[in-house]
PDB file of C-alpha atoms in Angstrom:
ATOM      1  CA  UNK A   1      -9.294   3.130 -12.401  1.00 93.00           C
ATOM      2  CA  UNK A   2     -11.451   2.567  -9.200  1.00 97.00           C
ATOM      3  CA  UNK A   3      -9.422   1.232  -6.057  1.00 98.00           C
ATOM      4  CA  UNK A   4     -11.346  -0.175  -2.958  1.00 97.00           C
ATOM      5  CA  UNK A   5      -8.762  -1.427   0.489  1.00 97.00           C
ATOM      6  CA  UNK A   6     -10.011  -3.626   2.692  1.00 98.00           C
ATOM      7  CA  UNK A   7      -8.524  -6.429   4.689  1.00 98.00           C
ATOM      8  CA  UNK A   8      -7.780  -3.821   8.226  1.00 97.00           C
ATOM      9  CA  UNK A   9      -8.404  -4.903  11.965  1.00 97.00           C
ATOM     10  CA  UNK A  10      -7.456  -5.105  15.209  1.00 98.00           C
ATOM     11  CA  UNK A  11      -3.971  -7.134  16.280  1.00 98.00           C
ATOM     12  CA  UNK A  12      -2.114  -7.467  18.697  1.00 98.00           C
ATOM     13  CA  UNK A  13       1.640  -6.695  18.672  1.00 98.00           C
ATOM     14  CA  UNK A  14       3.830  -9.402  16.111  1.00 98.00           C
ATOM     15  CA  UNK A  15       0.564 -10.473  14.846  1.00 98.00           C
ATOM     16  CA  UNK A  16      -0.387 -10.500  10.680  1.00 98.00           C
ATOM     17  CA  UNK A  17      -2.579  -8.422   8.101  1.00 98.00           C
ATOM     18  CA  UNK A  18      -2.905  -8.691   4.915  1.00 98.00           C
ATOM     19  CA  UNK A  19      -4.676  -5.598   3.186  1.00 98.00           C
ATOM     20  CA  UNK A  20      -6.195  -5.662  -0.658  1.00 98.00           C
ATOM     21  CA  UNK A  21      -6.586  -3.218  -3.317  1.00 98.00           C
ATOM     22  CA  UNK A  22      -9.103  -4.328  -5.731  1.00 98.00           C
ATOM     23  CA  UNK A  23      -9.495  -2.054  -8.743  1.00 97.00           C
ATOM     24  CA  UNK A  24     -11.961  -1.632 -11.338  1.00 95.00           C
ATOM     25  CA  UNK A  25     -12.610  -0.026 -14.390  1.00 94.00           C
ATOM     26  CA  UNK A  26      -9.042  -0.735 -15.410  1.00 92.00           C
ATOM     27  CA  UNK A  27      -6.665  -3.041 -14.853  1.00 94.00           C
ATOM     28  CA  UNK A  28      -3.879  -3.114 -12.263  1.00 94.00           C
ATOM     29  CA  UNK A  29      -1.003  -4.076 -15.137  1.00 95.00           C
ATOM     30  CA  UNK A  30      -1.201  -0.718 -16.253  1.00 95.00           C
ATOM     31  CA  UNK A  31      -0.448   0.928 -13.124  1.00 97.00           C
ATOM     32  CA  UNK A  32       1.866   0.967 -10.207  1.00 97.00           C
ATOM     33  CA  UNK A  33       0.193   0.767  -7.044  1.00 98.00           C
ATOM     34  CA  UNK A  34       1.489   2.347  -3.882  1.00 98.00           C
ATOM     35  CA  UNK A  35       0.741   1.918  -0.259  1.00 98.00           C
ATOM     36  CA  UNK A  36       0.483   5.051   2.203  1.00 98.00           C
ATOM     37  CA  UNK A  37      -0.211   5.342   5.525  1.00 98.00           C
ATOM     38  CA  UNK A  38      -1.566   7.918   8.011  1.00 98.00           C
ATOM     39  CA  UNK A  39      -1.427   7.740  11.982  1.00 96.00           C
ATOM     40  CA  UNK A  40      -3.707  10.226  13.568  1.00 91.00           C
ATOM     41  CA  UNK A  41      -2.205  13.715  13.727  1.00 93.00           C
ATOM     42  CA  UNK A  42       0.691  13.077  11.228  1.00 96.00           C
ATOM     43  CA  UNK A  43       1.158  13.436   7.510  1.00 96.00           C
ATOM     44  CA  UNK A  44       0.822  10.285   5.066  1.00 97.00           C
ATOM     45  CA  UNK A  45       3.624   8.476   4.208  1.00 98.00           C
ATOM     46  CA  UNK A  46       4.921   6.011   2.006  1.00 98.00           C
ATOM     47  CA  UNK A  47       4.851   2.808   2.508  1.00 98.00           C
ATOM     48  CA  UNK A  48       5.133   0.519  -0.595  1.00 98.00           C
ATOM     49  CA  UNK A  49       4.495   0.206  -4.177  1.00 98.00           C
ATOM     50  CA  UNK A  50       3.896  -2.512  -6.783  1.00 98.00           C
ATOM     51  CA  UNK A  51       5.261  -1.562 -10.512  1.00 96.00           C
ATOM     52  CA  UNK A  52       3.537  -2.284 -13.240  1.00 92.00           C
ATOM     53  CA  UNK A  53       6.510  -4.328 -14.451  1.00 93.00           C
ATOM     54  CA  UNK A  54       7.013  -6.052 -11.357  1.00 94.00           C
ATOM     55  CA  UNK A  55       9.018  -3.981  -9.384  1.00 96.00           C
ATOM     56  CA  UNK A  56       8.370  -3.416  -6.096  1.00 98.00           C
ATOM     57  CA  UNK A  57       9.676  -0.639  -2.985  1.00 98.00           C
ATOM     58  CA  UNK A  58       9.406  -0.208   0.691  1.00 98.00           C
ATOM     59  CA  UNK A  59       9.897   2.517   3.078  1.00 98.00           C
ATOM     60  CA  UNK A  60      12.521   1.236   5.406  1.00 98.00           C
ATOM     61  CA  UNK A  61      10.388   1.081   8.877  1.00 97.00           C
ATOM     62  CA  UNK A  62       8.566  -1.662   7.062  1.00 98.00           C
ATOM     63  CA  UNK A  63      11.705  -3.467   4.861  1.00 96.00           C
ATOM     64  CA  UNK A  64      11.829  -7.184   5.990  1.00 94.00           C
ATOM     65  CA  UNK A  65       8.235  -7.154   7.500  1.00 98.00           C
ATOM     66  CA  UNK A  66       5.705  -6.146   4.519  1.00 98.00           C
ATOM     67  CA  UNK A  67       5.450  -7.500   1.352  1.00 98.00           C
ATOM     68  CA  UNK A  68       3.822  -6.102  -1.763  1.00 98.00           C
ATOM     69  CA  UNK A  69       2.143  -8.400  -4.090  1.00 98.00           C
ATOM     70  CA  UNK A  70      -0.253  -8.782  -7.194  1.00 98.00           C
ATOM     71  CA  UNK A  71      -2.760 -10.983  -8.112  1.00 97.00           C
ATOM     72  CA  UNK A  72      -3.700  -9.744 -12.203  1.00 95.00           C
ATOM     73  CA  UNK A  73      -6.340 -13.080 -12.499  1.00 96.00           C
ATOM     74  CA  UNK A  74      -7.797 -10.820  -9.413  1.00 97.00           C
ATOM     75  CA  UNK A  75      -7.046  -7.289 -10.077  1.00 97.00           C
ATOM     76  CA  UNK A  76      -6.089  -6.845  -6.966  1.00 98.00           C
ATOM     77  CA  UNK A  77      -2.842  -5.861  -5.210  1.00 98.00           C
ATOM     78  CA  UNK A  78      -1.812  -7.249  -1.774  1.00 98.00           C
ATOM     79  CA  UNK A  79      -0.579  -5.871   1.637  1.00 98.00           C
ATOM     80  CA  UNK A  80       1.146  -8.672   3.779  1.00 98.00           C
ATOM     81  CA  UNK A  81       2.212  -6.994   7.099  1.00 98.00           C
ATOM     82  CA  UNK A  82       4.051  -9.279   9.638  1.00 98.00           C
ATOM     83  CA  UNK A  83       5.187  -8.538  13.003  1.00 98.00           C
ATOM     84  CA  UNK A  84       3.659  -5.709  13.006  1.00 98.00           C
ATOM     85  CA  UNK A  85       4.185  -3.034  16.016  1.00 98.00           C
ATOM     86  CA  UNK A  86       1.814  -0.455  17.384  1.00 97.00           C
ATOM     87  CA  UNK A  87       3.447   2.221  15.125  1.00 96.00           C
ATOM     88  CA  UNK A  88       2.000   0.478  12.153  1.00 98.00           C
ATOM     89  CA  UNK A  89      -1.479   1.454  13.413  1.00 98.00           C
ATOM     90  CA  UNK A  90      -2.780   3.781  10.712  1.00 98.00           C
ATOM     91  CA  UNK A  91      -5.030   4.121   8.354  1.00 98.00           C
ATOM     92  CA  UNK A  92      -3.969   2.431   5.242  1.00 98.00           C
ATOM     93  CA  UNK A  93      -4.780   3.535   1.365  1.00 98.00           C
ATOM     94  CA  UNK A  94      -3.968   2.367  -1.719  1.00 98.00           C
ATOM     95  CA  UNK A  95      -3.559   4.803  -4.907  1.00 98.00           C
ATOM     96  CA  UNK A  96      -2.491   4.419  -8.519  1.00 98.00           C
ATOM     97  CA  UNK A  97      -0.175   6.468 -10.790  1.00 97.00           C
ATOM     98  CA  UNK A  98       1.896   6.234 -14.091  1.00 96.00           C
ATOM     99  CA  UNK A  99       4.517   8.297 -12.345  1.00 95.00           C
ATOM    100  CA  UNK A 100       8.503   7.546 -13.216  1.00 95.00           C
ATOM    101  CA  UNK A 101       9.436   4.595 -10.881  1.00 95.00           C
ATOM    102  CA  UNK A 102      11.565   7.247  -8.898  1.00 95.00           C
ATOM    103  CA  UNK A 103       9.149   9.351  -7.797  1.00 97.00           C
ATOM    104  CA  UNK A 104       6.661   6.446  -6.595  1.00 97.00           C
ATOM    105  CA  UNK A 105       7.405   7.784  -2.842  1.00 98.00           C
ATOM    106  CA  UNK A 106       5.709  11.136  -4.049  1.00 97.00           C
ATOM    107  CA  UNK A 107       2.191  10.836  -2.965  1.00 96.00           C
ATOM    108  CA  UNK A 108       1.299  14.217  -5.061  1.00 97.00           C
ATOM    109  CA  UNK A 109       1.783  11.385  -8.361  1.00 97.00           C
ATOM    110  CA  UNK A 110      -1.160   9.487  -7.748  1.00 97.00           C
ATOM    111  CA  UNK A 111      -4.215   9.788  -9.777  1.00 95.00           C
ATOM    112  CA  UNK A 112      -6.891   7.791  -7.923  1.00 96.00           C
ATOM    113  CA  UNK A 113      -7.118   6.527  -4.246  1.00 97.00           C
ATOM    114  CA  UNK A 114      -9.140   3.897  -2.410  1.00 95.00           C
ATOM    115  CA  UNK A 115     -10.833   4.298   0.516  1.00 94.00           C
ATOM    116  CA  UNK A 116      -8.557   4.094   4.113  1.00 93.00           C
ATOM    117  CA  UNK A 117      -9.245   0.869   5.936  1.00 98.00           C
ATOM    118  CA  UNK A 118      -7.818   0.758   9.388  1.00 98.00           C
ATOM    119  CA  UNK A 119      -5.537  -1.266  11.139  1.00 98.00           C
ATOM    120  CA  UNK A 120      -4.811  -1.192  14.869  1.00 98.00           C
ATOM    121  CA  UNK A 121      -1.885  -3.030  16.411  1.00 98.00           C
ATOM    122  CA  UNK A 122      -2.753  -3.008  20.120  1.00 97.00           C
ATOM    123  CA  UNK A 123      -2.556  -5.456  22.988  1.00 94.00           C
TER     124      UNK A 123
END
């Protein structure tokens, strides 16, 4: 499977994004889809993940302001980021794997990534 992110941007402080994953040559069902993150001069993180059954994670800077989502008419899998602060600004990536659901944190799992697409939270 092919993954392409898009959806990044400037914002300012509390503002809204919402990021896509659009795969192809597969479909997203079959997958869980995970979320990571990386700020200039640190490590990628976690950040979320869509199961293939439905499930769904967070890292807890973002609980209570992202939510995960999936559109399978689309192929796609969604972003939503609300209030976001400047320590969201990263580049963002979405990456699939077939990886036990407890390990989805475990960037090392993942099979195929998309492109980063930036997203600046500045005012």
């Amino acid at each position: 499977v092919q993954l392409q992110a898009s959806g990044g941007g400037l914002v300012q402080p509390g503002g809204s994004l919402t990021l896509a994953c659009a795969a192809s040559g597969g479909t997203v069902r079959r997958y869980t889809i995970g979320w990571f993150r990386q700020a200039p001069g640190k490590g990628r993180e976690f950040v979320a993940a869509f199961g293939w059954s439905g499930n769904t994670k967070y890292a807890d800077p973002v609980k209570a302001r992202f939510t995960v989502s999936r559109d399978s008419a689309k192929n796609t899998v969604y972003l939503q980021m609300n209030s976001l602060k400047v320590e969201d600004t990263a580049a963002y990536y979405c990456a699939a794997t077939t990886v036990i659901w407890g390990r989805v944190t475990e960037d090392e799992h993942y099979i195929s990534w998309g492109q980063g697409t930036q997203v600046t939270v500045s005012s």
